[in-house]
PDB file of C-alpha atoms in Angstrom:
ATOM      1  CA  MET A   1    -103.739 -90.612  33.404  1.00 49.00           C
ATOM      2  CA  GLU A   2    -106.560 -90.361  35.932  1.00 54.00           C
ATOM      3  CA  ASP A   3    -109.358 -91.499  33.612  1.00 77.00           C
ATOM      4  CA  ARG A   4    -107.385 -94.313  31.969  1.00 90.00           C
ATOM      5  CA  VAL A   5    -109.419 -97.522  31.890  1.00 96.00           C
ATOM      6  CA  ARG A   6    -108.879-101.135  30.909  1.00 96.00           C
ATOM      7  CA  VAL A   7    -111.303-102.414  28.288  1.00 97.00           C
ATOM      8  CA  VAL A   8    -112.317-105.730  26.731  1.00 97.00           C
ATOM      9  CA  ILE A   9    -114.191-105.470  23.418  1.00 97.00           C
ATOM     10  CA  ALA A  10    -116.602-108.174  22.219  1.00 95.00           C
ATOM     11  CA  GLU A  11    -117.658-107.561  18.607  1.00 94.00           C
ATOM     12  CA  ASP A  12    -117.839-110.086  15.761  1.00 92.00           C
ATOM     13  CA  SER A  13    -117.113-107.489  13.054  1.00 91.00           C
ATOM     14  CA  VAL A  14    -113.326-107.349  12.883  1.00 92.00           C
ATOM     15  CA  LEU A  15    -113.456-103.935  11.240  1.00 91.00           C
ATOM     16  CA  LEU A  16    -115.621-102.419  13.986  1.00 91.00           C
ATOM     17  CA  ARG A  17    -113.658-104.163  16.726  1.00 93.00           C
ATOM     18  CA  GLU A  18    -110.395-102.740  15.406  1.00 94.00           C
ATOM     19  CA  GLY A  19    -112.022 -99.343  14.999  1.00 93.00           C
ATOM     20  CA  LEU A  20    -113.216 -99.301  18.609  1.00 94.00           C
ATOM     21  CA  THR A  21    -109.777-100.399  19.741  1.00 95.00           C
ATOM     22  CA  ARG A  22    -108.150 -97.554  17.830  1.00 94.00           C
ATOM     23  CA  LEU A  23    -110.610 -94.977  19.190  1.00 93.00           C
ATOM     24  CA  LEU A  24    -109.912 -95.983  22.766  1.00 95.00           C
ATOM     25  CA  THR A  25    -106.154 -96.515  22.563  1.00 95.00           C
ATOM     26  CA  ASP A  26    -105.657 -93.213  20.748  1.00 94.00           C
ATOM     27  CA  ARG A  27    -107.220 -91.553  23.798  1.00 93.00           C
ATOM     28  CA  GLY A  28    -104.938 -93.281  26.268  1.00 94.00           C
ATOM     29  CA  HIS A  29    -107.038 -96.265  27.301  1.00 96.00           C
ATOM     30  CA  ASP A  30    -105.904 -99.897  27.397  1.00 96.00           C
ATOM     31  CA  VAL A  31    -107.778-102.454  25.287  1.00 97.00           C
ATOM     32  CA  VAL A  32    -106.561-105.650  26.936  1.00 96.00           C
ATOM     33  CA  ALA A  33    -108.497-108.082  24.722  1.00 96.00           C
ATOM     34  CA  GLY A  34    -110.800-108.259  21.718  1.00 95.00           C
ATOM     35  CA  VAL A  35    -113.085-111.230  21.000  1.00 95.00           C
ATOM     36  CA  GLY A  36    -115.720-112.138  18.417  1.00 93.00           C
ATOM     37  CA  ASP A  37    -118.428-114.031  20.328  1.00 92.00           C
ATOM     38  CA  GLY A  38    -120.100-114.357  23.714  1.00 90.00           C
ATOM     39  CA  GLU A  39    -118.430-117.641  24.644  1.00 92.00           C
ATOM     40  CA  ALA A  40    -114.990-116.182  23.974  1.00 94.00           C
ATOM     41  CA  LEU A  41    -115.902-113.151  26.076  1.00 94.00           C
ATOM     42  CA  ILE A  42    -116.835-115.303  29.086  1.00 94.00           C
ATOM     43  CA  LYS A  43    -113.653-117.372  28.665  1.00 95.00           C
ATOM     44  CA  THR A  44    -111.435-114.287  28.353  1.00 96.00           C
ATOM     45  CA  ILE A  45    -112.893-112.635  31.445  1.00 95.00           C
ATOM     46  CA  GLY A  46    -112.403-115.903  33.351  1.00 94.00           C
ATOM     47  CA  GLN A  47    -108.743-115.998  32.348  1.00 95.00           C
ATOM     48  CA  LEU A  48    -108.226-112.365  33.320  1.00 95.00           C
ATOM     49  CA  ALA A  49    -109.899-113.042  36.674  1.00 94.00           C
ATOM     50  CA  ASP A  50    -107.485-115.911  37.294  1.00 94.00           C
ATOM     51  CA  GLU A  51    -104.633-113.493  36.619  1.00 94.00           C
ATOM     52  CA  SER A  52    -106.155-110.810  38.892  1.00 93.00           C
ATOM     53  CA  ALA A  53    -106.261-108.568  35.839  1.00 94.00           C
ATOM     54  CA  LEU A  54    -109.967-107.921  35.286  1.00 95.00           C
ATOM     55  CA  PRO A  55    -110.844-104.990  33.013  1.00 96.00           C
ATOM     56  CA  ASP A  56    -112.733-101.943  34.202  1.00 96.00           C
ATOM     57  CA  VAL A  57    -115.351-102.271  31.471  1.00 97.00           C
ATOM     58  CA  VAL A  58    -116.566-104.616  28.736  1.00 96.00           C
ATOM     59  CA  VAL A  59    -117.916-103.170  25.482  1.00 96.00           C
ATOM     60  CA  ALA A  60    -120.101-105.831  23.842  1.00 93.00           C
ATOM     61  CA  ASP A  61    -122.365-106.146  20.818  1.00 92.00           C
ATOM     62  CA  VAL A  62    -125.875-107.427  21.590  1.00 87.00           C
ATOM     63  CA  ARG A  63    -125.891-109.889  18.677  1.00 86.00           C
ATOM     64  CA  MET A  64    -122.922-112.179  18.080  1.00 87.00           C
ATOM     65  CA  PRO A  65    -122.214-115.673  16.696  1.00 84.00           C
ATOM     66  CA  PRO A  66    -123.323-118.330  16.396  1.00 84.00           C
ATOM     67  CA  THR A  67    -127.005-117.331  16.063  1.00 83.00           C
ATOM     68  CA  HIS A  68    -126.616-113.528  15.984  1.00 82.00           C
ATOM     69  CA  THR A  69    -129.587-113.088  18.314  1.00 79.00           C
ATOM     70  CA  ASP A  70    -128.839-112.386  21.978  1.00 81.00           C
ATOM     71  CA  GLU A  71    -125.449-114.006  22.673  1.00 85.00           C
ATOM     72  CA  GLY A  72    -123.807-110.703  23.506  1.00 86.00           C
ATOM     73  CA  VAL A  73    -126.392-109.448  25.947  1.00 84.00           C
ATOM     74  CA  ARG A  74    -126.678-112.862  27.625  1.00 86.00           C
ATOM     75  CA  ALA A  75    -122.915-112.840  28.155  1.00 90.00           C
ATOM     76  CA  ALA A  76    -123.148-109.278  29.501  1.00 87.00           C
ATOM     77  CA  VAL A  77    -125.895-110.190  31.986  1.00 85.00           C
ATOM     78  CA  ARG A  78    -123.875-113.194  33.142  1.00 88.00           C
ATOM     79  CA  LEU A  79    -120.740-111.077  33.609  1.00 89.00           C
ATOM     80  CA  ARG A  80    -122.655-108.539  35.680  1.00 85.00           C
ATOM     81  CA  LYS A  81    -123.702-111.350  38.024  1.00 85.00           C
ATOM     82  CA  GLU A  82    -120.304-113.065  38.233  1.00 90.00           C
ATOM     83  CA  HIS A  83    -118.120-109.938  38.264  1.00 91.00           C
ATOM     84  CA  PRO A  84    -120.235-107.023  39.545  1.00 87.00           C
ATOM     85  CA  GLY A  85    -117.174-104.776  39.679  1.00 89.00           C
ATOM     86  CA  ILE A  86    -116.883-104.745  35.878  1.00 93.00           C
ATOM     87  CA  GLY A  87    -118.798-102.122  33.954  1.00 93.00           C
ATOM     88  CA  VAL A  88    -120.758-103.366  30.926  1.00 93.00           C
ATOM     89  CA  LEU A  89    -121.531-101.165  27.926  1.00 93.00           C
ATOM     90  CA  VAL A  90    -123.701-102.877  25.301  1.00 90.00           C
ATOM     91  CA  LEU A  91    -123.869-101.722  21.684  1.00 91.00           C
ATOM     92  CA  SER A  92    -126.869-102.429  19.459  1.00 86.00           C
ATOM     93  CA  GLN A  93    -127.861-101.612  15.906  1.00 83.00           C
ATOM     94  CA  TYR A  94    -131.416-100.850  16.999  1.00 75.00           C
ATOM     95  CA  VAL A  95    -133.300-100.183  20.234  1.00 70.00           C
ATOM     96  CA  GLU A  96    -134.178-103.670  21.455  1.00 70.00           C
ATOM     97  CA  GLU A  97    -136.346-103.004  24.480  1.00 68.00           C
ATOM     98  CA  ARG A  98    -136.312-106.534  25.859  1.00 68.00           C
ATOM     99  CA  TYR A  99    -132.518-106.667  25.892  1.00 69.00           C
ATOM    100  CA  ALA A 100    -132.221-103.192  27.402  1.00 71.00           C
ATOM    101  CA  THR A 101    -134.656-104.138  30.162  1.00 70.00           C
ATOM    102  CA  GLU A 102    -132.846-107.402  30.882  1.00 71.00           C
ATOM    103  CA  LEU A 103    -129.499-105.642  31.157  1.00 74.00           C
ATOM    104  CA  LEU A 104    -130.778-102.799  33.319  1.00 71.00           C
ATOM    105  CA  ALA A 105    -132.957-104.867  35.651  1.00 67.00           C
ATOM    106  CA  GLY A 106    -130.087-105.813  37.965  1.00 61.00           C
ATOM    107  CA  SER A 107    -127.588-103.583  39.744  1.00 61.00           C
ATOM    108  CA  SER A 108    -127.636 -99.904  38.851  1.00 60.00           C
ATOM    109  CA  ARG A 109    -123.844 -99.592  38.844  1.00 74.00           C
ATOM    110  CA  GLY A 110    -121.651 -99.598  35.755  1.00 87.00           C
ATOM    111  CA  VAL A 111    -124.124-100.211  32.950  1.00 87.00           C
ATOM    112  CA  GLY A 112    -124.703 -98.721  29.524  1.00 88.00           C
ATOM    113  CA  TYR A 113    -126.746 -99.335  26.378  1.00 87.00           C
ATOM    114  CA  LEU A 114    -125.856 -97.336  23.262  1.00 89.00           C
ATOM    115  CA  LEU A 115    -126.837 -97.531  19.632  1.00 88.00           C
ATOM    116  CA  LYS A 116    -123.906 -98.225  17.322  1.00 86.00           C
ATOM    117  CA  ASP A 117    -124.506 -94.946  15.507  1.00 83.00           C
ATOM    118  CA  ARG A 118    -123.410 -93.238  18.720  1.00 79.00           C
ATOM    119  CA  VAL A 119    -119.860 -94.546  18.180  1.00 82.00           C
ATOM    120  CA  ALA A 120    -119.465 -91.969  15.394  1.00 82.00           C
ATOM    121  CA  GLU A 121    -119.723 -89.279  18.077  1.00 86.00           C
ATOM    122  CA  VAL A 122    -116.265 -90.175  19.311  1.00 89.00           C
ATOM    123  CA  ARG A 123    -115.992 -87.942  22.350  1.00 89.00           C
ATOM    124  CA  GLU A 124    -119.428 -88.927  23.675  1.00 88.00           C
ATOM    125  CA  PHE A 125    -118.692 -92.611  23.101  1.00 92.00           C
ATOM    126  CA  VAL A 126    -115.342 -92.529  24.883  1.00 93.00           C
ATOM    127  CA  ASP A 127    -116.860 -90.502  27.738  1.00 91.00           C
ATOM    128  CA  ALA A 128    -119.588 -93.159  28.035  1.00 91.00           C
ATOM    129  CA  VAL A 129    -116.998 -95.955  28.224  1.00 95.00           C
ATOM    130  CA  VAL A 130    -115.141 -94.149  31.009  1.00 94.00           C
ATOM    131  CA  ARG A 131    -118.358 -93.305  32.867  1.00 91.00           C
ATOM    132  CA  VAL A 132    -119.534 -96.930  32.850  1.00 93.00           C
ATOM    133  CA  ALA A 133    -116.059 -98.137  33.858  1.00 94.00           C
ATOM    134  CA  ARG A 134    -116.270 -95.832  36.890  1.00 91.00           C
ATOM    135  CA  GLY A 135    -119.625 -97.237  37.990  1.00 88.00           C
ATOM    136  CA  GLY A 136    -121.868 -94.730  36.221  1.00 86.00           C
ATOM    137  CA  THR A 137    -124.523 -95.175  33.582  1.00 84.00           C
ATOM    138  CA  ALA A 138    -124.775 -94.352  29.875  1.00 85.00           C
ATOM    139  CA  LEU A 139    -128.089 -94.847  28.105  1.00 82.00           C
ATOM    140  CA  ASP A 140    -128.751 -93.859  24.513  1.00 81.00           C
ATOM    141  CA  PRO A 141    -131.427 -91.136  24.200  1.00 77.00           C
ATOM    142  CA  GLU A 142    -133.447 -93.426  21.901  1.00 77.00           C
ATOM    143  CA  VAL A 143    -133.367 -96.201  24.509  1.00 72.00           C
ATOM    144  CA  VAL A 144    -134.465 -93.783  27.210  1.00 68.00           C
ATOM    145  CA  ALA A 145    -137.282 -92.447  25.030  1.00 67.00           C
ATOM    146  CA  GLN A 146    -138.689 -95.911  24.381  1.00 68.00           C
ATOM    147  CA  LEU A 147    -138.380 -97.148  27.951  1.00 62.00           C
ATOM    148  CA  LEU A 148    -139.823 -94.001  29.466  1.00 57.00           C
ATOM    149  CA  GLY A 149    -142.567 -93.897  26.853  1.00 58.00           C
ATOM    150  CA  ARG A 150    -143.632 -97.415  27.775  1.00 55.00           C
ATOM    151  CA  SER A 151    -143.461 -96.684  31.462  1.00 49.00           C
ATOM    152  CA  ARG A 152    -145.702 -93.606  31.454  1.00 47.00           C
ATOM    153  CA  LYS A 153    -148.677 -95.888  32.014  1.00 44.00           C
ATOM    154  CA  GLN A 154    -147.215 -97.032  35.295  1.00 54.00           C
ATOM    155  CA  ASP A 155    -148.388 -95.300  38.439  1.00 58.00           C
ATOM    156  CA  VAL A 156    -144.857 -94.847  39.755  1.00 67.00           C
ATOM    157  CA  LEU A 157    -144.046 -92.307  37.037  1.00 72.00           C
ATOM    158  CA  ALA A 158    -147.540 -90.847  36.665  1.00 76.00           C
ATOM    159  CA  ARG A 159    -146.682 -88.481  39.516  1.00 81.00           C
ATOM    160  CA  LEU A 160    -144.061 -86.702  37.432  1.00 84.00           C
ATOM    161  CA  THR A 161    -144.777 -83.601  35.390  1.00 88.00           C
ATOM    162  CA  PRO A 162    -143.854 -83.547  31.674  1.00 88.00           C
ATOM    163  CA  ARG A 163    -140.825 -81.371  32.480  1.00 91.00           C
ATOM    164  CA  GLU A 164    -139.716 -83.747  35.236  1.00 90.00           C
ATOM    165  CA  ARG A 165    -139.958 -86.684  32.805  1.00 83.00           C
ATOM    166  CA  GLU A 166    -137.851 -84.690  30.360  1.00 87.00           C
ATOM    167  CA  VAL A 167    -135.231 -84.063  33.043  1.00 89.00           C
ATOM    168  CA  LEU A 168    -135.384 -87.744  34.013  1.00 85.00           C
ATOM    169  CA  GLY A 169    -134.660 -88.759  30.433  1.00 80.00           C
ATOM    170  CA  LEU A 170    -131.615 -86.491  30.269  1.00 84.00           C
ATOM    171  CA  MET A 171    -130.413 -87.837  33.624  1.00 81.00           C
ATOM    172  CA  ALA A 172    -130.624 -91.352  32.184  1.00 75.00           C
ATOM    173  CA  GLU A 173    -128.304 -90.346  29.364  1.00 74.00           C
ATOM    174  CA  GLY A 174    -125.685 -89.660  32.030  1.00 74.00           C
ATOM    175  CA  ARG A 175    -125.877 -85.861  31.831  1.00 80.00           C
ATOM    176  CA  THR A 176    -124.957 -83.693  34.805  1.00 84.00           C
ATOM    177  CA  ASN A 177    -127.309 -81.061  36.178  1.00 90.00           C
ATOM    178  CA  SER A 178    -125.321 -78.350  34.417  1.00 91.00           C
ATOM    179  CA  ALA A 179    -125.528 -80.198  31.099  1.00 89.00           C
ATOM    180  CA  ILE A 180    -129.284 -80.637  31.548  1.00 92.00           C
ATOM    181  CA  ALA A 181    -129.635 -76.922  32.259  1.00 93.00           C
ATOM    182  CA  ARG A 182    -127.800 -76.074  29.030  1.00 92.00           C
ATOM    183  CA  GLN A 183    -129.944 -78.509  27.048  1.00 90.00           C
ATOM    184  CA  LEU A 184    -133.219 -77.126  28.414  1.00 93.00           C
ATOM    185  CA  VAL A 185    -131.988 -73.511  28.517  1.00 93.00           C
ATOM    186  CA  VAL A 186    -132.837 -73.079  32.190  1.00 93.00           C
ATOM    187  CA  SER A 187    -130.815 -72.312  35.314  1.00 94.00           C
ATOM    188  CA  ASP A 188    -128.862 -74.898  37.279  1.00 93.00           C
ATOM    189  CA  GLY A 189    -131.116 -74.111  40.231  1.00 93.00           C
ATOM    190  CA  ALA A 190    -134.230 -74.969  38.227  1.00 94.00           C
ATOM    191  CA  VAL A 191    -132.758 -78.329  37.280  1.00 94.00           C
ATOM    192  CA  GLU A 192    -131.760 -79.058  40.875  1.00 92.00           C
ATOM    193  CA  LYS A 193    -135.348 -78.368  41.927  1.00 93.00           C
ATOM    194  CA  HIS A 194    -136.721 -80.736  39.269  1.00 92.00           C
ATOM    195  CA  VAL A 195    -134.244 -83.451  40.287  1.00 90.00           C
ATOM    196  CA  SER A 196    -135.195 -83.068  43.959  1.00 90.00           C
ATOM    197  CA  ASN A 197    -138.873 -83.350  43.041  1.00 90.00           C
ATOM    198  CA  ILE A 198    -138.187 -86.489  41.006  1.00 87.00           C
ATOM    199  CA  PHE A 199    -136.376 -88.126  43.931  1.00 86.00           C
ATOM    200  CA  LEU A 200    -139.184 -87.145  46.282  1.00 85.00           C
ATOM    201  CA  LYS A 201    -141.999 -88.398  44.032  1.00 84.00           C
ATOM    202  CA  LEU A 202    -140.213 -91.700  43.353  1.00 81.00           C
ATOM    203  CA  GLY A 203    -139.538 -92.261  47.046  1.00 75.00           C
ATOM    204  CA  LEU A 204    -135.739 -92.140  46.758  1.00 76.00           C
ATOM    205  CA  SER A 205    -134.225 -90.954  50.020  1.00 68.00           C
ATOM    206  CA  PRO A 206    -130.807 -89.273  50.497  1.00 71.00           C
ATOM    207  CA  SER A 207    -129.561 -92.545  51.989  1.00 57.00           C
ATOM    208  CA  ASP A 208    -129.565 -93.976  48.452  1.00 48.00           C
ATOM    209  CA  GLY A 209    -126.569 -91.740  47.725  1.00 50.00           C
ATOM    210  CA  ASP A 210    -125.364 -90.783  44.258  1.00 51.00           C
ATOM    211  CA  HIS A 211    -127.136 -93.771  42.720  1.00 62.00           C
ATOM    212  CA  ARG A 212    -130.467 -92.028  43.125  1.00 72.00           C
ATOM    213  CA  ARG A 213    -129.892 -90.615  39.636  1.00 72.00           C
ATOM    214  CA  VAL A 214    -129.767 -94.122  38.210  1.00 67.00           C
ATOM    215  CA  LEU A 215    -132.454 -95.539  40.465  1.00 70.00           C
ATOM    216  CA  ALA A 216    -134.799 -92.733  39.418  1.00 74.00           C
ATOM    217  CA  VAL A 217    -134.636 -93.988  35.833  1.00 66.00           C
ATOM    218  CA  LEU A 218    -134.693 -97.685  36.644  1.00 66.00           C
ATOM    219  CA  THR A 219    -137.396 -97.714  39.344  1.00 59.00           C
ATOM    220  CA  TYR A 220    -140.154 -98.507  36.835  1.00 43.00           C
ATOM    221  CA  LEU A 221    -138.231-101.531  35.527  1.00 47.00           C
ATOM    222  CA  ASN A 222    -138.653-103.236  38.888  1.00 48.00           C
ATOM    223  CA  SER A 223    -142.223-102.080  39.543  1.00 42.00           C
TER     224      SER A 223
END
């Protein structure tokens, strides 16, 4: 199948790990490995690299053994540096701004940060996994709200109107222009105009390609 992806899951809760595996395999995806801590994740990816069998995406919990603090996100950041072709989707119980910022501060390709509650929305979760595996982005609305709320004090986003910030937040969730139009109950043309204005005000030229949608959300992280 065209959207079939290879996944490695890093989650110390066996029950949740098996649940995620079932969700993905039932929808035709391949879960090639499941591990319970950050060290095992790094080791597993290294072994798969040696076999020329890297996954398309890693789904990892932020907090894993032994300290249950930031092992998962540290492993994710390391993987993004060592294997930039792998998408990384991080799951967290709560919005942890520091971890979200650390994960998103690098390359704009293939990255996601979702709250674990989002897993219950099966279709959206699986779509997010596939999107990140294909080099896209998937940010939880709560994460977007907190990051954008903090960034409103920064000059780079002060140029945007309230409606443009609203559109920007929906873009960060990975929504298409048509999906944004449905959410805001406006025309596709109106959304396209807002998106063009956002790119213009943030200084993102057409040469930045499709990643302008991601860069528009992440610009303030690097400012």
